[in-house]
mmCIF file of C-alpha atoms and ligand atoms in Angstrom:
data_model
loop_
_atom_site.group_PDB
_atom_site.id
_atom_site.type_symbol
_atom_site.label_atom_id
_atom_site.label_comp_id
_atom_site.label_asym_id
_atom_site.label_seq_id
_atom_site.Cartn_x
_atom_site.Cartn_y
_atom_site.Cartn_z
ATOM 1 C CA MET A 199 0.000 0.000 0.000
ATOM 2 C CA LYS A 200 1.166 3.492 -0.777
ATOM 3 C CA LYS A 201 1.518 6.589 1.325
ATOM 4 C CA ILE A 202 -1.034 9.171 0.205
ATOM 5 C CA SER A 203 1.602 11.909 0.488
ATOM 6 C CA ASN A 204 3.555 10.061 -2.231
ATOM 7 C CA ILE A 205 0.438 9.688 -4.405
ATOM 8 C CA LEU A 206 -0.270 13.414 -4.081
ATOM 9 C CA GLY A 207 3.337 14.202 -4.914
ATOM 10 C CA GLU A 208 3.356 11.948 -8.002
ATOM 11 C CA CYS A 209 0.036 13.304 -9.286
ATOM 12 C CA ALA A 210 0.691 17.002 -8.618
ATOM 13 C CA GLY A 211 0.497 18.919 -11.901
ATOM 14 C CA HIS A 212 -0.458 15.761 -13.851
ATOM 15 C CA ARG A 213 -3.882 14.607 -12.751
ATOM 16 C CA PRO A 214 -6.271 14.943 -9.805
ATOM 17 C CA VAL A 215 -6.405 12.379 -6.999
ATOM 18 C CA PHE A 216 -9.839 10.861 -6.271
ATOM 19 C CA SER A 217 -10.829 9.262 -2.983
ATOM 20 C CA PHE A 218 -13.945 7.863 -1.310
ATOM 21 C CA GLU A 219 -14.938 7.924 2.327
ATOM 22 C CA PHE A 220 -16.909 5.097 3.963
ATOM 23 C CA TYR A 221 -18.144 4.493 7.468
ATOM 24 C CA PRO A 222 -18.147 1.094 9.223
ATOM 25 C CA PRO A 223 -21.765 -0.147 9.249
ATOM 26 C CA LYS A 224 -23.549 -1.281 12.398
ATOM 27 C CA ASN A 225 -25.509 -4.268 11.092
ATOM 28 C CA GLU A 226 -25.574 -6.969 8.439
ATOM 29 C CA ALA A 227 -27.724 -5.019 5.982
ATOM 30 C CA GLY A 228 -25.300 -2.093 6.211
ATOM 31 C CA GLU A 229 -22.351 -4.419 5.704
ATOM 32 C CA GLU A 230 -23.919 -5.861 2.582
ATOM 33 C CA GLN A 231 -24.495 -2.351 1.256
ATOM 34 C CA LEU A 232 -20.874 -1.418 1.912
ATOM 35 C CA PHE A 233 -19.514 -4.585 0.262
ATOM 36 C CA LEU A 234 -21.545 -3.662 -2.839
ATOM 37 C CA SER A 235 -20.432 -0.033 -2.800
ATOM 38 C CA ILE A 236 -16.765 -0.939 -2.441
ATOM 39 C CA ALA A 237 -17.054 -3.450 -5.284
ATOM 40 C CA GLU A 238 -18.729 -0.863 -7.540
ATOM 41 C CA LEU A 239 -16.608 2.134 -6.615
ATOM 42 C CA GLY A 240 -13.453 0.006 -6.602
ATOM 43 C CA LYS A 241 -13.948 -0.457 -10.367
ATOM 44 C CA LEU A 242 -13.277 3.272 -10.760
ATOM 45 C CA ARG A 243 -9.824 2.698 -9.267
ATOM 46 C CA PRO A 244 -9.786 5.436 -6.628
ATOM 47 C CA ASP A 245 -6.363 6.623 -5.481
ATOM 48 C CA PHE A 246 -7.378 5.857 -1.923
ATOM 49 C CA VAL A 247 -10.388 5.291 0.285
ATOM 50 C CA SER A 248 -10.878 6.173 3.945
ATOM 51 C CA VAL A 249 -12.830 4.543 6.774
ATOM 52 C CA THR A 250 -14.256 6.724 9.545
ATOM 53 C CA TYR A 251 -13.944 6.206 13.295
ATOM 54 C CA GLY A 252 -16.980 6.346 15.585
ATOM 55 C CA ALA A 253 -17.200 8.891 18.391
ATOM 56 C CA GLY A 254 -15.210 7.866 21.471
ATOM 57 C CA GLY A 255 -13.759 4.804 19.729
ATOM 58 C CA SER A 256 -17.187 3.160 19.317
ATOM 59 C CA THR A 257 -16.181 1.633 15.958
ATOM 60 C CA ARG A 258 -12.533 0.914 16.736
ATOM 61 C CA GLU A 259 -12.582 -2.792 15.860
ATOM 62 C CA ARG A 260 -14.910 -2.306 12.870
ATOM 63 C CA THR A 261 -12.801 0.539 11.468
ATOM 64 C CA VAL A 262 -9.679 -1.622 11.604
ATOM 65 C CA ARG A 263 -11.514 -4.635 10.154
ATOM 66 C CA TRP A 264 -12.841 -2.627 7.177
ATOM 67 C CA VAL A 265 -9.467 -1.034 6.531
ATOM 68 C CA GLU A 266 -7.914 -4.523 6.440
ATOM 69 C CA GLU A 267 -10.722 -5.834 4.220
ATOM 70 C CA ILE A 268 -10.350 -3.019 1.682
ATOM 71 C CA GLN A 269 -6.564 -3.185 1.585
ATOM 72 C CA GLN A 270 -6.247 -6.947 1.435
ATOM 73 C CA ARG A 271 -9.236 -7.961 -0.664
ATOM 74 C CA HIS A 272 -9.419 -4.972 -3.005
ATOM 75 C CA GLY A 273 -5.805 -3.834 -2.971
ATOM 76 C CA ILE A 274 -6.825 -0.180 -2.552
ATOM 77 C CA THR A 275 -4.668 2.226 -0.534
ATOM 78 C CA THR A 276 -6.628 3.058 2.606
ATOM 79 C CA MET A 277 -6.567 5.801 5.216
ATOM 80 C CA ALA A 278 -7.860 5.054 8.724
ATOM 81 C CA HIS A 279 -9.670 7.864 10.548
ATOM 82 C CA TYR A 280 -8.793 8.139 14.227
ATOM 83 C CA THR A 281 -10.219 10.461 16.879
ATOM 84 C CA SER A 282 -8.507 10.978 20.217
ATOM 85 C CA ILE A 283 -11.351 12.298 22.405
ATOM 86 C CA GLY A 284 -11.442 10.157 25.543
ATOM 87 C CA ALA A 285 -8.154 8.375 24.752
ATOM 88 C CA SER A 286 -5.036 8.395 26.921
ATOM 89 C CA ARG A 287 -1.582 8.434 25.357
ATOM 90 C CA GLY A 288 -1.245 4.733 26.124
ATOM 91 C CA GLU A 289 -4.468 4.029 24.234
ATOM 92 C CA VAL A 290 -3.306 6.071 21.249
ATOM 93 C CA ARG A 291 -0.023 4.121 21.248
ATOM 94 C CA ALA A 292 -1.946 0.826 21.317
ATOM 95 C CA MET A 293 -4.107 1.952 18.383
ATOM 96 C CA LEU A 294 -1.040 2.982 16.387
ATOM 97 C CA ASP A 295 0.456 -0.474 17.000
ATOM 98 C CA GLN A 296 -2.780 -2.115 15.856
ATOM 99 C CA LEU A 297 -2.970 0.000 12.704
ATOM 100 C CA SER A 298 0.664 -0.668 11.917
ATOM 101 C CA THR A 299 0.149 -4.438 12.323
ATOM 102 C CA SER A 300 -2.813 -4.164 9.928
ATOM 103 C CA GLY A 301 -0.563 -2.633 7.284
ATOM 104 C CA VAL A 302 -2.025 0.883 7.579
ATOM 105 C CA GLN A 303 0.292 3.642 6.418
ATOM 106 C CA ASN A 304 -2.153 6.546 6.298
ATOM 107 C CA ILE A 305 -4.071 8.068 9.202
ATOM 108 C CA ILE A 306 -6.314 11.122 9.376
ATOM 109 C CA ALA A 307 -5.827 12.215 12.970
ATOM 110 C CA LEU A 308 -8.692 14.205 14.485
ATOM 111 C CA ARG A 309 -9.699 15.409 17.884
ATOM 112 C CA GLY A 310 -13.309 14.218 17.469
ATOM 113 C CA ASP A 311 -16.431 15.823 18.907
ATOM 114 C CA TRP A 312 -17.005 16.262 22.615
ATOM 115 C CA PRO A 313 -19.560 13.751 23.956
ATOM 116 C CA GLN A 314 -23.140 15.089 23.791
ATOM 117 C CA ASP A 315 -23.513 14.494 27.513
ATOM 118 C CA GLN A 316 -20.428 16.278 28.742
ATOM 119 C CA ALA A 317 -21.711 16.155 32.340
ATOM 120 C CA GLY A 318 -20.542 12.572 32.808
ATOM 121 C CA TYR A 319 -17.338 12.982 30.785
ATOM 122 C CA THR A 320 -13.868 13.321 32.293
ATOM 123 C CA PRO A 321 -11.070 13.683 29.741
ATOM 124 C CA PRO A 322 -7.993 11.537 30.485
ATOM 125 C CA VAL A 323 -5.291 13.577 32.235
ATOM 126 C CA ASP A 324 -2.711 12.766 29.587
ATOM 127 C CA GLY A 325 -5.144 12.989 26.649
ATOM 128 C CA PHE A 326 -5.186 15.467 23.749
ATOM 129 C CA ARG A 327 -7.052 18.746 23.567
ATOM 130 C CA TYR A 328 -6.728 19.368 19.828
ATOM 131 C CA GLY A 329 -6.068 17.620 16.552
ATOM 132 C CA SER A 330 -2.711 19.425 16.270
ATOM 133 C CA GLU A 331 -1.548 17.894 19.585
ATOM 134 C CA LEU A 332 -2.506 14.426 18.361
ATOM 135 C CA ILE A 333 -0.686 14.954 15.056
ATOM 136 C CA ALA A 334 2.450 16.204 16.855
ATOM 137 C CA PHE A 335 2.342 13.147 19.142
ATOM 138 C CA ILE A 336 1.969 10.629 16.293
ATOM 139 C CA ARG A 337 4.624 12.422 14.249
ATOM 140 C CA SER A 338 7.131 12.169 17.122
ATOM 141 C CA GLU A 339 6.254 8.596 18.153
ATOM 142 C CA ARG A 340 5.704 7.024 14.740
ATOM 143 C CA PRO A 341 7.252 9.182 12.002
ATOM 144 C CA GLU A 342 6.612 6.449 9.420
ATOM 145 C CA PHE A 343 2.870 7.196 9.127
ATOM 146 C CA CYS A 344 1.510 9.562 6.481
ATOM 147 C CA LEU A 345 -0.719 11.960 8.440
ATOM 148 C CA ALA A 346 -3.714 14.018 7.387
ATOM 149 C CA GLY A 347 -5.817 16.486 9.372
ATOM 150 C CA GLY A 348 -9.289 17.967 8.986
ATOM 151 C CA CYS A 349 -9.988 21.581 7.972
ATOM 152 C CA TYR A 350 -13.108 23.714 7.764
ATOM 153 C CA PRO A 351 -13.646 26.190 4.890
ATOM 154 C CA GLU A 352 -16.668 27.642 6.727
ATOM 155 C CA LYS A 353 -14.803 27.557 10.081
ATOM 156 C CA HIS A 354 -15.098 24.841 12.723
ATOM 157 C CA PRO A 355 -18.398 25.321 14.600
ATOM 158 C CA GLU A 356 -16.602 25.820 17.946
ATOM 159 C CA ALA A 357 -14.102 28.418 16.696
ATOM 160 C CA ALA A 358 -14.616 31.997 17.883
ATOM 161 C CA SER A 359 -13.660 33.361 14.446
ATOM 162 C CA ALA A 360 -12.368 32.260 11.049
ATOM 163 C CA GLU A 361 -9.013 33.926 11.879
ATOM 164 C CA ALA A 362 -8.630 31.982 15.146
ATOM 165 C CA ASP A 363 -9.554 28.740 13.378
ATOM 166 C CA LEU A 364 -6.960 29.404 10.685
ATOM 167 C CA ALA A 365 -4.245 30.123 13.265
ATOM 168 C CA ASN A 366 -5.100 26.772 14.872
ATOM 169 C CA LEU A 367 -4.985 25.075 11.477
ATOM 170 C CA LYS A 368 -1.492 26.485 10.956
ATOM 171 C CA ARG A 369 -0.506 24.748 14.231
ATOM 172 C CA LYS A 370 -1.850 21.523 12.759
ATOM 173 C CA ALA A 371 0.177 21.926 9.562
ATOM 174 C CA ASP A 372 3.291 22.848 11.564
ATOM 175 C CA ALA A 373 2.769 19.799 13.798
ATOM 176 C CA GLY A 374 3.400 17.638 10.739
ATOM 177 C CA ALA A 375 0.198 17.081 8.736
ATOM 178 C CA ASP A 376 1.186 15.898 5.255
ATOM 179 C CA PHE A 377 -2.122 17.027 3.794
ATOM 180 C CA LEU A 378 -5.555 18.279 4.850
ATOM 181 C CA VAL A 379 -9.055 17.143 3.909
ATOM 182 C CA SER A 380 -11.830 19.702 4.048
ATOM 183 C CA GLN A 381 -15.221 19.486 5.641
ATOM 184 C CA LEU A 382 -17.974 19.232 3.019
ATOM 185 C CA PHE A 383 -19.137 22.428 1.337
ATOM 186 C CA PHE A 384 -21.480 23.298 -1.536
ATOM 187 C CA ASP A 385 -20.195 26.702 -2.567
ATOM 188 C CA ASN A 386 -16.777 26.564 -4.232
ATOM 189 C CA GLU A 387 -16.086 30.219 -3.490
ATOM 190 C CA LEU A 388 -15.966 29.354 0.221
ATOM 191 C CA TYR A 389 -13.291 26.724 -0.442
ATOM 192 C CA PHE A 390 -11.192 28.987 -2.681
ATOM 193 C CA SER A 391 -11.314 31.971 -0.336
ATOM 194 C CA PHE A 392 -10.344 29.633 2.535
ATOM 195 C CA LEU A 393 -7.512 28.239 0.378
ATOM 196 C CA ASP A 394 -6.208 31.761 -0.307
ATOM 197 C CA ARG A 395 -6.275 32.590 3.404
ATOM 198 C CA ALA A 396 -4.583 29.290 4.289
ATOM 199 C CA ARG A 397 -1.779 29.936 1.781
ATOM 200 C CA ALA A 398 -1.382 33.518 3.027
ATOM 201 C CA ALA A 399 -1.082 32.109 6.571
ATOM 202 C CA GLY A 400 1.807 29.922 5.394
ATOM 203 C CA ILE A 401 -0.019 26.574 5.148
ATOM 204 C CA ARG A 402 1.709 24.844 2.249
ATOM 205 C CA CYS A 403 0.440 21.247 2.231
ATOM 206 C CA PRO A 404 -2.222 19.984 -0.253
ATOM 207 C CA ILE A 405 -5.819 20.712 0.830
ATOM 208 C CA LEU A 406 -8.265 18.207 -0.662
ATOM 209 C CA PRO A 407 -11.822 19.506 -1.028
ATOM 210 C CA GLY A 408 -14.482 17.224 0.494
ATOM 211 C CA ILE A 409 -17.675 16.829 -1.523
ATOM 212 C CA MET A 410 -20.867 15.147 -0.384
ATOM 213 C CA PRO A 411 -23.292 14.213 -3.177
ATOM 214 C CA VAL A 412 -26.830 14.898 -1.938
ATOM 215 C CA GLY A 413 -28.751 11.628 -1.665
ATOM 216 C CA ASN A 414 -31.804 13.089 -0.004
ATOM 217 C CA TYR A 415 -32.700 16.509 1.284
ATOM 218 C CA LYS A 416 -33.553 15.647 4.906
ATOM 219 C CA GLN A 417 -30.289 13.776 5.373
ATOM 220 C CA ILE A 418 -28.168 16.566 3.933
ATOM 221 C CA ALA A 419 -30.032 19.195 5.995
ATOM 222 C CA ARG A 420 -29.204 17.250 9.178
ATOM 223 C CA ILE A 421 -25.555 16.718 8.230
ATOM 224 C CA THR A 422 -24.909 20.317 7.176
ATOM 225 C CA GLN A 423 -26.473 21.605 10.382
ATOM 226 C CA MET A 424 -24.179 19.392 12.465
ATOM 227 C CA ALA A 425 -21.132 20.283 10.392
ATOM 228 C CA GLY A 426 -21.922 24.007 10.433
ATOM 229 C CA CYS A 427 -21.998 24.482 6.670
ATOM 230 C CA ARG A 428 -24.481 26.148 4.377
ATOM 231 C CA ILE A 429 -26.573 24.748 1.528
ATOM 232 C CA PRO A 430 -27.014 27.408 -1.185
ATOM 233 C CA GLU A 431 -30.598 28.697 -1.507
ATOM 234 C CA ASP A 432 -30.912 27.683 -5.137
ATOM 235 C CA LEU A 433 -29.963 24.079 -4.319
ATOM 236 C CA VAL A 434 -32.510 24.038 -1.470
ATOM 237 C CA HIS A 435 -35.233 25.308 -3.825
ATOM 238 C CA ARG A 436 -34.334 22.821 -6.521
ATOM 239 C CA LEU A 437 -34.351 19.909 -4.093
ATOM 240 C CA GLU A 438 -37.611 21.022 -2.513
ATOM 241 C CA ALA A 439 -39.184 21.207 -5.960
ATOM 242 C CA CYS A 440 -38.341 17.508 -6.456
ATOM 243 C CA GLY A 441 -40.630 16.531 -3.558
ATOM 244 C CA GLU A 442 -40.530 12.802 -2.881
ATOM 245 C CA ASP A 443 -39.549 11.943 -6.470
ATOM 246 C CA ARG A 444 -36.278 10.040 -5.915
ATOM 247 C CA GLU A 445 -35.261 10.037 -9.571
ATOM 248 C CA LYS A 446 -35.642 13.831 -9.759
ATOM 249 C CA VAL A 447 -33.590 14.253 -6.557
ATOM 250 C CA PHE A 448 -30.928 11.972 -8.041
ATOM 251 C CA GLN A 449 -30.736 13.945 -11.294
ATOM 252 C CA THR A 450 -30.710 17.314 -9.494
ATOM 253 C CA SER A 451 -27.945 16.193 -7.186
ATOM 254 C CA LEU A 452 -25.965 14.639 -10.024
ATOM 255 C CA GLU A 453 -26.148 17.850 -12.022
ATOM 256 C CA TYR A 454 -25.209 20.067 -9.060
ATOM 257 C CA SER A 455 -22.307 17.960 -7.790
ATOM 258 C CA THR A 456 -20.928 17.336 -11.298
ATOM 259 C CA ARG A 457 -20.866 21.082 -11.960
ATOM 260 C CA GLN A 458 -19.311 21.757 -8.557
ATOM 261 C CA CYS A 459 -16.573 19.147 -9.105
ATOM 262 C CA ARG A 460 -15.858 20.317 -12.674
ATOM 263 C CA GLN A 461 -15.360 23.883 -11.458
ATOM 264 C CA LEU A 462 -13.028 22.709 -8.689
ATOM 265 C CA LEU A 463 -10.936 20.731 -11.163
ATOM 266 C CA GLU A 464 -10.842 23.602 -13.665
ATOM 267 C CA ARG A 465 -9.358 25.775 -10.935
ATOM 268 C CA GLY A 466 -6.608 23.260 -10.225
ATOM 269 C CA VAL A 467 -7.530 21.457 -6.989
ATOM 270 C CA PRO A 468 -5.187 18.531 -6.189
ATOM 271 C CA GLY A 469 -8.099 16.087 -6.130
ATOM 272 C CA ILE A 470 -11.546 15.449 -4.667
ATOM 273 C CA HIS A 471 -12.509 13.458 -1.573
ATOM 274 C CA PHE A 472 -16.079 12.128 -1.843
ATOM 275 C CA TYR A 473 -18.142 11.608 1.291
ATOM 276 C CA THR A 474 -20.077 8.639 -0.106
ATOM 277 C CA LEU A 475 -22.227 7.740 2.940
ATOM 278 C CA ASN A 476 -21.599 4.164 1.723
ATOM 279 C CA GLN A 477 -23.724 4.743 -1.399
ATOM 280 C CA SER A 478 -22.095 4.155 -4.763
ATOM 281 C CA LYS A 479 -24.488 5.177 -7.544
ATOM 282 C CA LEU A 480 -24.326 8.952 -7.346
ATOM 283 C CA THR A 481 -20.588 9.146 -6.727
ATOM 284 C CA MET A 482 -19.982 6.740 -9.630
ATOM 285 C CA GLU A 483 -22.011 8.856 -12.041
ATOM 286 C CA ILE A 484 -20.293 12.075 -10.929
ATOM 287 C CA LEU A 485 -16.835 10.576 -11.260
ATOM 288 C CA LYS A 486 -17.619 9.136 -14.696
ATOM 289 C CA ALA A 487 -18.801 12.566 -15.814
ATOM 290 C CA ILE A 488 -15.772 14.502 -14.590
ATOM 291 C CA ARG A 489 -12.907 12.121 -15.282
HETATM 292 P P1 LIG B 299 -9.250 20.544 15.948
HETATM 293 O O1 LIG B 299 -8.246 20.852 14.920
HETATM 294 O O2 LIG B 299 -8.764 20.042 17.265
HETATM 295 O O3 LIG B 299 -10.149 21.846 16.166
HETATM 296 C C1 LIG B 299 -11.304 21.805 16.977
HETATM 297 C C2 LIG B 299 -11.585 23.209 17.488
HETATM 298 O O4 LIG B 299 -10.541 23.609 18.407
HETATM 299 C C3 LIG B 299 -11.600 24.270 16.384
HETATM 300 O O5 LIG B 299 -12.585 25.206 16.689
HETATM 301 C C4 LIG B 299 -10.200 24.872 16.450
HETATM 302 O O6 LIG B 299 -10.172 26.216 15.983
HETATM 303 C C5 LIG B 299 -9.929 24.804 17.947
HETATM 304 N N1 LIG B 299 -8.473 24.685 18.247
HETATM 305 C C6 LIG B 299 -7.573 23.887 17.616
HETATM 306 N N2 LIG B 299 -6.355 24.035 18.158
HETATM 307 C C7 LIG B 299 -6.476 24.958 19.148
HETATM 308 C C8 LIG B 299 -5.566 25.557 20.090
HETATM 309 N N3 LIG B 299 -4.273 25.208 20.119
HETATM 310 N N4 LIG B 299 -6.056 26.472 20.972
HETATM 311 C C9 LIG B 299 -7.372 26.820 20.968
HETATM 312 N N5 LIG B 299 -8.281 26.300 20.110
HETATM 313 C C10 LIG B 299 -7.834 25.374 19.217
HETATM 314 N N6 LIG B 299 -15.291 12.783 13.488
HETATM 315 C C11 LIG B 299 -15.388 11.496 13.958
HETATM 316 O O7 LIG B 299 -15.886 11.281 15.083
HETATM 317 N N7 LIG B 299 -14.926 10.445 13.208
HETATM 318 C C12 LIG B 299 -14.357 10.610 11.994
HETATM 319 O O8 LIG B 299 -13.959 9.631 11.352
HETATM 320 C C13 LIG B 299 -14.246 11.941 11.473
HETATM 321 N N8 LIG B 299 -13.691 12.188 10.255
HETATM 322 C C14 LIG B 299 -13.558 13.479 9.799
HETATM 323 C C15 LIG B 299 -12.931 13.708 8.566
HETATM 324 C C16 LIG B 299 -12.774 15.004 8.097
HETATM 325 C C17 LIG B 299 -12.102 15.238 6.762
HETATM 326 C C18 LIG B 299 -13.248 16.109 8.862
HETATM 327 C C19 LIG B 299 -13.089 17.512 8.351
HETATM 328 C C20 LIG B 299 -13.876 15.887 10.089
HETATM 329 C C21 LIG B 299 -14.034 14.567 10.577
HETATM 330 N N9 LIG B 299 -14.644 14.308 11.796
HETATM 331 C C22 LIG B 299 -14.744 13.010 12.271
HETATM 332 C C23 LIG B 299 -15.208 15.405 12.603
HETATM 333 C C24 LIG B 299 -14.189 15.964 13.634
HETATM 334 O O9 LIG B 299 -13.846 14.970 14.564
HETATM 335 C C25 LIG B 299 -14.837 17.158 14.341
HETATM 336 O O10 LIG B 299 -15.051 18.191 13.438
HETATM 337 C C26 LIG B 299 -14.083 17.655 15.567
HETATM 338 O O11 LIG B 299 -14.940 18.544 16.296
HETATM 339 C C27 LIG B 299 -12.825 18.423 15.240
HETATM 340 O O12 LIG B 299 -11.743 17.616 15.014
HETATM 341 P P2 LIG B 299 -10.364 18.287 14.452
HETATM 342 O O13 LIG B 299 -9.231 17.402 14.748
HETATM 343 O O14 LIG B 299 -10.571 18.731 13.058
HETATM 344 O O15 LIG B 299 -10.349 19.571 15.403
#
């Protein structure tokens, strides 16, 4: 398996890098769906795929199992997500050992979200407060891993201001992130103005835009609210006009996301990371249209 930093380096200036994000399902039906999606999307030969990590380590074993499955059975370079909320340094070390044994070379290291019920939550004394601290720790303990971090074109919901968030992102880059993957967004201008500000702040590493094709309006409304990002009015109106007609929603989403991705590529992004929500059809059609 390759390091994603090497893939980005080899592709820079030649062609964009495409990647897909999956989450580890909770039940058999979800597993079946994911097997199908990986088989379908695998045919498009993504440069890498990533597998998310449940809050507080709730999917730890499943994340590792799916990473192993994708690497070994499909031969696709994989990036494991890892969040450090609630973990002590010893636990992070143990996870790094486990990932290394599983042949993982790429990790996106995140702080994770605070538990909803913070009342009963006591952070470990030697835990990590921010993603940048986690990245610095992994970089010093296990320099062999390729490390990514998350970034937020519309600012992280907890940040007091976009400027403060950017200064914190610079800490993350300085701590040793090889590349960054953005939170989803629907308005490319937000990504490009963030990119300009990041470059002006001295952040030099590649910043992959994260795109989520809209499968259904209610789902995307819930996700964007949690992630603190906006859905453009015209997209809302167009989706609302589709009502319950799934085929119309599919076509509207396909058209919107294809245009959004084309514009990103025309303006020279290093690649596109698709948040697939374990569905293959829409992402496949978009990728076929833009490649
Ligand atoms: P951080 O970089 O730690 O930032 C969090 C907040 O703290 C920001 O407001 C930042 O400005 C502030 N901050 C940072 N450093 C400092 C400092 N030194 N001083 C003061 N303030 C500071 N969540 C999951 O549970 N599982 C996943 O698999 C997962 N995958 C993700 C993938 C991507 C690409 C992205 C963008 C997010 C993902 N998330 C995932 C969500 C993520 O865990 C949350 O957004 C989380 O709240 C922030 O994690 P972070 O490491 O990006 O935050």
